[in-house]
Coordinates of C-alpha atoms and ligand atoms in Angstrom, one line a residue:
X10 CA 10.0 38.2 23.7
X11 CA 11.8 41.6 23.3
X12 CA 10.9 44.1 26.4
X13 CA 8.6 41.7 28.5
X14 CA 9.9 41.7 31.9
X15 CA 9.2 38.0 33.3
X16 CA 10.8 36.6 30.2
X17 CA 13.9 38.6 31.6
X18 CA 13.4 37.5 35.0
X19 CA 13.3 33.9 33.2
X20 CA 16.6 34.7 31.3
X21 CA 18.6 36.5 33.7
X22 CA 18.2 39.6 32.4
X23 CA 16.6 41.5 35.6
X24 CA 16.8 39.9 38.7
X25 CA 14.5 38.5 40.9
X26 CA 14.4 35.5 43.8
X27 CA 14.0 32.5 42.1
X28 CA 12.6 29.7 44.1
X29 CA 12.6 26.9 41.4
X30 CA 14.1 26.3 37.7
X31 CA 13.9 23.7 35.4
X32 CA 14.1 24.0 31.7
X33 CA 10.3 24.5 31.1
X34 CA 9.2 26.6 34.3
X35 CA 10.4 29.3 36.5
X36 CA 9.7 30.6 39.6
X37 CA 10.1 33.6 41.8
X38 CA 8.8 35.8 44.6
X39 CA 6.3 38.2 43.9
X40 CA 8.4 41.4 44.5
X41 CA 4.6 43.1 46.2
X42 CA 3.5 40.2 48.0
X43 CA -0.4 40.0 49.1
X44 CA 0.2 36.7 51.5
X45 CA 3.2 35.6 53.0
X46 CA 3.8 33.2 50.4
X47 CA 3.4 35.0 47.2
X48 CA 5.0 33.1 44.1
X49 CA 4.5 33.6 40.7
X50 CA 5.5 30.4 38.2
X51 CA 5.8 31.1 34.7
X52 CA 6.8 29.5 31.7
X53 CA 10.4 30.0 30.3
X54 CA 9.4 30.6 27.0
X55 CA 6.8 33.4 25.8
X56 CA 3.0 32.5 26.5
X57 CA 1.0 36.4 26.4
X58 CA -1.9 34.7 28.9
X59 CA -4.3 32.0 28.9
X60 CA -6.3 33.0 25.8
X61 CA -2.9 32.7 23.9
X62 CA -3.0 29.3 25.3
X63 CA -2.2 26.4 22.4
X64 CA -2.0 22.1 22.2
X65 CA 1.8 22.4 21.8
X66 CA 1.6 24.3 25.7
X67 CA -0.3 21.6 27.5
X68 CA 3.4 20.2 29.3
X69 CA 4.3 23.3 30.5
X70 CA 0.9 23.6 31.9
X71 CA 0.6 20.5 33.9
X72 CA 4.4 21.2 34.7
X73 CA 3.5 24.6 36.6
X74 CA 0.6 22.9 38.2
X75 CA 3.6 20.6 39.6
X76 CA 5.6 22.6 40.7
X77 CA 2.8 24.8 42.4
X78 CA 2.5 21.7 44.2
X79 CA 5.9 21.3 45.3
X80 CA 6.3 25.0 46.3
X81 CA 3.1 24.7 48.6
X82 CA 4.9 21.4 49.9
X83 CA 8.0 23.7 50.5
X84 CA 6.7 26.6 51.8
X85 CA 4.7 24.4 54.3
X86 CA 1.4 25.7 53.3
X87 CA 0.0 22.3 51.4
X88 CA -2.2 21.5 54.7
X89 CA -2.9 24.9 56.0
X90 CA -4.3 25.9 52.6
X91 CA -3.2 27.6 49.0
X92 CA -4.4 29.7 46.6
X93 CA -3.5 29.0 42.5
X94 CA -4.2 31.8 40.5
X95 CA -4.4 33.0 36.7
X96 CA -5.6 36.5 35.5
X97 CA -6.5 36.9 32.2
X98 CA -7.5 40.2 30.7
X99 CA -8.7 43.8 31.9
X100 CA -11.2 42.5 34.0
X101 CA -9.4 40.7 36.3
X102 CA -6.5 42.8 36.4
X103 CA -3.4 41.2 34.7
X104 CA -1.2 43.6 34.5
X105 CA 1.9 41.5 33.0
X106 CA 1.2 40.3 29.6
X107 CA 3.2 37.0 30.4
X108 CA 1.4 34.0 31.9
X109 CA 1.5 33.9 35.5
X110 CA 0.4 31.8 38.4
X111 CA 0.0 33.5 41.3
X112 CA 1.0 31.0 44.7
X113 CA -0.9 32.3 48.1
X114 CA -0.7 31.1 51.3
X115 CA 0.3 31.4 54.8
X116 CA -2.7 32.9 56.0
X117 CA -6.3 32.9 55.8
X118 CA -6.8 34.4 52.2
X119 CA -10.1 36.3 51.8
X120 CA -12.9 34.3 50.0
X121 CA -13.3 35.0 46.0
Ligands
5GP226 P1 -1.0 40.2 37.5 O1 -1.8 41.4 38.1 O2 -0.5 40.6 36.1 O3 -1.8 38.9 37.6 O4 0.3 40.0 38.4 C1 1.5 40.6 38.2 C2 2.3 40.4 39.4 O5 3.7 40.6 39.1 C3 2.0 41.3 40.6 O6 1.6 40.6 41.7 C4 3.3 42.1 40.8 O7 3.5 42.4 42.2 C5 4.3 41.2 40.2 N1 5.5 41.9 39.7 C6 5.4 43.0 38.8 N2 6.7 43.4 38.5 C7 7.5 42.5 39.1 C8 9.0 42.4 39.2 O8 9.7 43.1 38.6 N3 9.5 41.4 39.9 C9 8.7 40.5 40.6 N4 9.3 39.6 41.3 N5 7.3 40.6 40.6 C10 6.8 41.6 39.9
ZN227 ZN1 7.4 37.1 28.1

């Protein structure tokens, strides 16, 4: 989509430090981390947020769950402890209208 930032980080477009690509998913350091392991994974293609959410997405979905995974695995946090994360709306503070997980670890996060 035209002017949305993380489908330009997904493209190219504006950079960013990507930690994992494939042709569904991409992933990249949050550039205002709140842990030391702060990744956002995103799909390639144009999702506004979970309420946007459709049948045709489900793939992608279990896909980022994957690779959430694989990052925690990578980033040596899968037995010390993660955090994935979606916001969705005013409320809970999205503030990029492209679906995001948030990644957190490396520290004790604080409870929710
Ligand atoms: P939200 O509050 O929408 O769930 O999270 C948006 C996240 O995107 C924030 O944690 C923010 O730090 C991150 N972010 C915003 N702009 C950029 C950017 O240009 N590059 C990167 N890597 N992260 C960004
Ligand atoms: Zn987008």
């Amino acid at each position: 989509m035209k002017d949305c930032l993380f489908c330009k980080i997904a493209n190219g477009e504006v950079k960013s430090e990507i930690v994992y690509e494939d042709e569904m998913v991409t992933a990249f350091n949050d550039i205002n981390p709140k842990a030391p392991v702060h990744i956002l994974i995103i799909p390639k293609k144009h999702i506004a947020g979970v309420n946007s959410l459709e049948e045709k997405n489900r793939e992608t979905i279990g896909q980022i769950m994957l690779v959430a995974k694989r990052l925690a695995a990578e980033k040596s946090v899968s037995e010390s402890g993660y955090r994935v994360l979606v916001n969705s709306g005013p409320d809970s503070g999205q503030v990029v209208e492209h679906l995001h997980f948030h990644l957190l670890g490396g520290e004790p996060l604080k409870p929710i």
